[in-house]
Short mmCIF file of C-alpha atoms in Angstrom, two decimals:
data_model
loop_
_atom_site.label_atom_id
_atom_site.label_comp_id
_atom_site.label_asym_id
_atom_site.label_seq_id
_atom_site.Cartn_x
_atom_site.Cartn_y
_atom_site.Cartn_z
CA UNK A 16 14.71 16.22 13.32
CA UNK A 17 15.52 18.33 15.67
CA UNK A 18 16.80 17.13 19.87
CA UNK A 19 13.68 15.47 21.08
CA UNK A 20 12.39 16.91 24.53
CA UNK A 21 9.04 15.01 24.93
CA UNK A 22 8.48 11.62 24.78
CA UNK A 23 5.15 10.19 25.58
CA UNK A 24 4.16 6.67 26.70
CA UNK A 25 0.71 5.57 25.56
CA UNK A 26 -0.93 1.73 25.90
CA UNK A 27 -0.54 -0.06 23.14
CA UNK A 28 -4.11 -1.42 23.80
CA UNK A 29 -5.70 1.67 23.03
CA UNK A 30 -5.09 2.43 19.58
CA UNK A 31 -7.59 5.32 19.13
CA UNK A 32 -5.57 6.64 22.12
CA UNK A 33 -2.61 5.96 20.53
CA UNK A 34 -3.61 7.98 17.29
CA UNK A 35 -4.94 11.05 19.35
CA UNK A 36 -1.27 11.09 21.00
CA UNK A 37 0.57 11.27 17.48
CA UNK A 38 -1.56 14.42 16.59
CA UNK A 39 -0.92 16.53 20.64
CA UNK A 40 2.33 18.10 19.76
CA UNK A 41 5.38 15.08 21.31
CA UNK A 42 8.25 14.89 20.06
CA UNK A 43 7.96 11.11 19.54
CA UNK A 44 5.21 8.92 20.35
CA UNK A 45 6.27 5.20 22.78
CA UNK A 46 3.41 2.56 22.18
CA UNK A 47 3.96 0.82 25.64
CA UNK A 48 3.70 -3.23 25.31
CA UNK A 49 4.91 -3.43 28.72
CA UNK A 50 3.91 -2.55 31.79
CA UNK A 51 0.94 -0.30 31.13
CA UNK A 52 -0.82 -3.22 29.15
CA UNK A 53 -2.79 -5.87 31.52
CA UNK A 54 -1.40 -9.65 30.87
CA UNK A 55 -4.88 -10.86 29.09
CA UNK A 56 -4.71 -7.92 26.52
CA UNK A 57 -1.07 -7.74 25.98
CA UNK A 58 -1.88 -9.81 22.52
CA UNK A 59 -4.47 -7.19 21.33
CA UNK A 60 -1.85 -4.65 22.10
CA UNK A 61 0.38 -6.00 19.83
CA UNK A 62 -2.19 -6.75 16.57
CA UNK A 63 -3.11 -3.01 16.96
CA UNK A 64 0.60 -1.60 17.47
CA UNK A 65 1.51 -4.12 14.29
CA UNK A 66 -1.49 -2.45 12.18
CA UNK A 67 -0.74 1.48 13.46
CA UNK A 68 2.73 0.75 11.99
CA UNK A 69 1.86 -0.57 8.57
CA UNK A 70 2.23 3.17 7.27
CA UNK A 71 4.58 5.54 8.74
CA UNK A 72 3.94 8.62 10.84
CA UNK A 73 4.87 12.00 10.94
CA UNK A 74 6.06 12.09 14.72
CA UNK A 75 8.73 8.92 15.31
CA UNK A 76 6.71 6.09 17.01
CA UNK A 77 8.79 3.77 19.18
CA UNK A 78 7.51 0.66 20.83
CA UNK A 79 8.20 -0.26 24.43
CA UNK A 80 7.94 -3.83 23.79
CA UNK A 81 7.30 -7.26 26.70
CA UNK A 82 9.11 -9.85 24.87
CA UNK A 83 11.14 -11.24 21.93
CA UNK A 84 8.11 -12.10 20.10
CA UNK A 85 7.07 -8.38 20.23
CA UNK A 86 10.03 -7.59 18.36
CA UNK A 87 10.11 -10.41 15.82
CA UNK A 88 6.42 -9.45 14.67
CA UNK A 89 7.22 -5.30 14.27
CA UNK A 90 10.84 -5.09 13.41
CA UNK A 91 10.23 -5.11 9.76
CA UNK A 92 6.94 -2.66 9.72
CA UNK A 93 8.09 0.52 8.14
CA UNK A 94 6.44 2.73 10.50
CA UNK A 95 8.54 1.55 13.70
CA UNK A 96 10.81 4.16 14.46
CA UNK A 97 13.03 2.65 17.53
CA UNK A 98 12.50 -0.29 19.93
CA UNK A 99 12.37 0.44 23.38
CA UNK A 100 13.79 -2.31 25.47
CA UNK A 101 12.70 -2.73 29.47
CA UNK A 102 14.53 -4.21 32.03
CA UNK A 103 17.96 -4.29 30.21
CA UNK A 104 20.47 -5.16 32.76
CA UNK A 105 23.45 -6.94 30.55
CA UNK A 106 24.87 -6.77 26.98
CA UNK A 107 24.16 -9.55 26.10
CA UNK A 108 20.37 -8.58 26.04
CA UNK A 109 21.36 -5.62 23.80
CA UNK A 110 22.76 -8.33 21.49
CA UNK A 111 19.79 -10.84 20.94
CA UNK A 112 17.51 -7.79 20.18
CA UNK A 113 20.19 -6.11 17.89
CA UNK A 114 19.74 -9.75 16.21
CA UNK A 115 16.42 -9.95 15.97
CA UNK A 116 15.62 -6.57 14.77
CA UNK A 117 18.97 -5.77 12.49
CA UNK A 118 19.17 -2.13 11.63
CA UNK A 119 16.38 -0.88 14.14
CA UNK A 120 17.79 2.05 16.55
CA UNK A 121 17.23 0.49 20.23
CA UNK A 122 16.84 2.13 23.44
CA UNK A 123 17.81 0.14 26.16
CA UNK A 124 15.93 0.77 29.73
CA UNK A 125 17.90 0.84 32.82
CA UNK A 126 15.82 -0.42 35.64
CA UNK A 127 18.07 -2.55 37.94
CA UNK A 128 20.57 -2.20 40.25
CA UNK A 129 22.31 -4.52 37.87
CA UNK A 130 21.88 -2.53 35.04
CA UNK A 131 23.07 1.04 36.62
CA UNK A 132 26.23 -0.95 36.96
CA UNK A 133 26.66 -2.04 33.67
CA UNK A 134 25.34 1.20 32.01
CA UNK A 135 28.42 2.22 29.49
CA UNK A 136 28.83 -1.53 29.20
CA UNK A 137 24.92 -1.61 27.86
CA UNK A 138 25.55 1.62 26.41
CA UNK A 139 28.08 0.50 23.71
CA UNK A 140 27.38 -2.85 23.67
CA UNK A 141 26.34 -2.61 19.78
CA UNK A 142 25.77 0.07 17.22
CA UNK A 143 21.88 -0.06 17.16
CA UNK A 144 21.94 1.75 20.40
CA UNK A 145 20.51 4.92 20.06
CA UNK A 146 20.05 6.07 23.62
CA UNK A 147 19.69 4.85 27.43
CA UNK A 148 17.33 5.83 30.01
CA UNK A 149 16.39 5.16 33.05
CA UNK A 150 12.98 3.29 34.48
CA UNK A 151 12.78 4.89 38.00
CA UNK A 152 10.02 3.34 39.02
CA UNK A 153 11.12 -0.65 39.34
CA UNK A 154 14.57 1.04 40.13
CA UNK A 155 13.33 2.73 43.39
CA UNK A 156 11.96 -0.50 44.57
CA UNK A 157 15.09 -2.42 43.67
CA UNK A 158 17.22 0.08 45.57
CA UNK A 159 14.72 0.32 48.37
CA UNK A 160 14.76 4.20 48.09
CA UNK A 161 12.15 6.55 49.21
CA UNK A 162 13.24 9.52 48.17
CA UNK A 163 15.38 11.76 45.10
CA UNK A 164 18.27 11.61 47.36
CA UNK A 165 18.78 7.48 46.46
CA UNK A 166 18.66 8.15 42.83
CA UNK A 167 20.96 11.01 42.76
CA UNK A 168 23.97 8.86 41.73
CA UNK A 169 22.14 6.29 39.41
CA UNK A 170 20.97 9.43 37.23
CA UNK A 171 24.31 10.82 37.17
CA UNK A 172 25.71 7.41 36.02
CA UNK A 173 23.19 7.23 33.05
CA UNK A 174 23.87 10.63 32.25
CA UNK A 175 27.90 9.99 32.21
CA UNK A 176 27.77 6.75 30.78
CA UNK A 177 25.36 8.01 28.07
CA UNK A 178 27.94 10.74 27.41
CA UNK A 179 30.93 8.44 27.38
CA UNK A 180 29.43 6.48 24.96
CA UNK A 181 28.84 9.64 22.38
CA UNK A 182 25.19 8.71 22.53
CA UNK A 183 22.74 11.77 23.36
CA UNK A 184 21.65 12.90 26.75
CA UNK A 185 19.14 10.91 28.37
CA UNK A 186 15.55 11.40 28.72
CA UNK A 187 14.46 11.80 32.42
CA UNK A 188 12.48 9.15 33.98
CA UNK A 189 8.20 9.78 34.13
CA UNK A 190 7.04 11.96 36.59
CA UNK A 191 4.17 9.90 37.91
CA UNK A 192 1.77 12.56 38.77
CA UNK A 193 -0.26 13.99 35.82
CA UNK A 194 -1.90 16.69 38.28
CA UNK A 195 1.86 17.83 40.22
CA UNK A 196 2.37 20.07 37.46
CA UNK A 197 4.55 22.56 39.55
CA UNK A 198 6.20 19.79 41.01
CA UNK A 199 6.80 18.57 37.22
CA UNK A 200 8.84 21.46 36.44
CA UNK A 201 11.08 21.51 40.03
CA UNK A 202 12.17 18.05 38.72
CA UNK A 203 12.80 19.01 35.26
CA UNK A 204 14.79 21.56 36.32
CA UNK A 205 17.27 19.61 38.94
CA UNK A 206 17.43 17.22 35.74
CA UNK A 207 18.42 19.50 33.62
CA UNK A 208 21.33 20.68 36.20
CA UNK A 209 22.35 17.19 36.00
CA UNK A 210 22.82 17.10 32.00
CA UNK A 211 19.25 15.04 30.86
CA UNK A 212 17.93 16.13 27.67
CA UNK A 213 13.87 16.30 28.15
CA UNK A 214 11.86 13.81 29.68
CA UNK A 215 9.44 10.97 29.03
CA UNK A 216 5.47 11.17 29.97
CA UNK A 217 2.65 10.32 30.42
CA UNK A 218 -0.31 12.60 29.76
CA UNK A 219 -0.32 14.80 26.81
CA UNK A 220 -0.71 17.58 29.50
CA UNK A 221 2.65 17.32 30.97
CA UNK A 222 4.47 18.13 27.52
CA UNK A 223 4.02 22.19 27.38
CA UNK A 224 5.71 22.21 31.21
CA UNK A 225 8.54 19.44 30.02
CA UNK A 226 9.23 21.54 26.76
CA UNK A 227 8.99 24.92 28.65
CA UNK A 228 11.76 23.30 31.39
CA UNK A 229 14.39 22.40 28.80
CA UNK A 230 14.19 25.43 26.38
CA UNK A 231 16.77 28.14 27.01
CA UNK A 232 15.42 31.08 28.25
CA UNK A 233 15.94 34.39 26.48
CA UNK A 234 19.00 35.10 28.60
CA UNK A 235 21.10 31.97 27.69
CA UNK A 236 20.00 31.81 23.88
CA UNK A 237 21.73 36.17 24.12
CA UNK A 238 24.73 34.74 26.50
CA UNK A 239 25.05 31.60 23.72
CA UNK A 240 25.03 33.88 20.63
CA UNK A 241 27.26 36.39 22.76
CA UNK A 242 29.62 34.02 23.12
CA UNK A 243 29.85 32.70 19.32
CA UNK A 244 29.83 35.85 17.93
CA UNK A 245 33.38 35.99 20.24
CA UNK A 246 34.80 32.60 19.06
CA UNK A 247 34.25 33.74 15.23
CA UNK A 248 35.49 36.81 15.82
CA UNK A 249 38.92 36.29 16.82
CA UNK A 250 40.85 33.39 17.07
CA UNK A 251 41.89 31.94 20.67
CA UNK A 252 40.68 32.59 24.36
CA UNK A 253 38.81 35.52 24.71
CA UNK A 254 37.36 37.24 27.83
CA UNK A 255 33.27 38.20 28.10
CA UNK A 256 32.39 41.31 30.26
CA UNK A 257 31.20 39.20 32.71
CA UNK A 258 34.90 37.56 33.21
CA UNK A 259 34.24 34.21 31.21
CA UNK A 260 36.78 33.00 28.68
CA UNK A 261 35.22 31.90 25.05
CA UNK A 262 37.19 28.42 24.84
CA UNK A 263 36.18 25.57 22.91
CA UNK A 264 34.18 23.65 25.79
CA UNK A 265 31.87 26.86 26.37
CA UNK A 266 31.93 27.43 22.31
CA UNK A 267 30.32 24.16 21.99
CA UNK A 268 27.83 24.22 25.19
CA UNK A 269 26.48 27.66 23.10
CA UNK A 270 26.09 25.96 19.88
CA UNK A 271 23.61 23.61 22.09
CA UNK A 272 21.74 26.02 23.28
CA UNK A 273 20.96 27.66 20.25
CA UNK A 274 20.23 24.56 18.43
CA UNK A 275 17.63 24.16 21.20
CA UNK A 276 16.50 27.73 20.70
CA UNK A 277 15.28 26.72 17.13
CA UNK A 278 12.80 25.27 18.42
CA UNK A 279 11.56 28.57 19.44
#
């Protein structure tokens, strides 16, 4: 598969909603168990998430799940793709659902003060772990900040500690909005600047503008082939017209960018 850029959050008590979202063009599907599902449904949620993954599906379906009991009643239903874990602030929570679920990629949610702290710690804290993100939303209200200014260095952190780990770039954070569509693609792009790798959502109508943000433009896909055509060429540091030297570290940000241009 090629590097997902869309993620999209759907309730897992809607499962004709839930079947609609695996045909609108994301890059994976996340049945949410958690905080988009209403305490008195939250067990219909999971009977109709357990039945949607009885087959598998063309676009990977992961499952934001509420509880250990979530996990212990999909982790062997062949159509789970990853588990999605909320709230993960230690290790040790990594461990019990790397036990419970043995062999199922997990995707541990940073949404704590706690948790920003112990993000490499979280982030190699077992071999299941296929990625870290960020919740922003229960993390602005445990920071107390109003504004992108207070989560500045927690997205950085994610972003390094995802990084140090050898796991791949994070997914940004929701944008809550569904009808900011401009102001969708302002954030996308400071994320992008910050090294995040697409971004979750929420409305199958944010995914063209999320997609359109993290695809290279024509420019850097003819700067990225410029600039491997230069590294096979000739062995060694060479100089571009415009002054850059080809060394391994740009080498390899090219390759990126044209394995992202595939997708065009």
């Amino acid at each position: 598969m090629t590097t997902p850029l869309t993620w999209l959050y759907v309730p897992g008590d809607r499962p004709e909603t839930v079947r609609k979202a695996l045909a609108c063009g994301a890059d994976v599907v996340i049945v949410d168990l958690e905080d988009a599902v209403a305490p008195e449904r939250k067990a219909y949620a999971l009977a109709a998430t357990a039945e949607l993954l009885t087959t598998r599906h063309e676009v990977p379906v992961h499952v934001r799940v509420h509880a250990e009991p979530d996990i212990e009643a999909l982790c062997a239903l062949p159509g789970l793709a990853a588990l999605r874990l909320p709230k993960t602030a230690t290790p040790s929570q990594v461990h019990r659902a790397a036990a419970l679920a043995p062999g199922i990629a997990l995707h541990p949610l940073l949404e704590s003060a706690l948790a920003v702290e112990h993000a490499y710690a979280i982030a190699t804290a077992h071999p299941s772990v296929a990625g870290i993100a960020l919740g922003e939303a229960d993390l602005r209200a445990d920071l107390g900040v109003r504004d992108e200014a207070g989560l500045l260095w927690p997205r950085s952190r994610v972003v390094v500690a995802a990084r140090a780990a050898r796991l791949p770039p994070p997914a940004q954070s929701v944008h809550p909005d569904i009808r900011d569509l401009e102001g969708l693609a302002a954030s996308c792009a400071r994320g992008r600047a910050l090294g995040f790798m697409g971004r979750a959502a929420i409305h199958p109508c944010q995914l063209p503008v999320i997609e359109r943000a993290y695809l290279p433009t024509p420019e850097e896909v003819a700067s990225a082939r410029e600039i491997v055509h230069a590294a096979t060429a000739r062995e060694g540091a060479q100089a571009l017209p415009d002054g850059r030297f080809v060394d391994p570290a740009l080498v390899a940000c090219a390759h990126r960018t044209l394995t992202l241009a595939d997708r065009l």
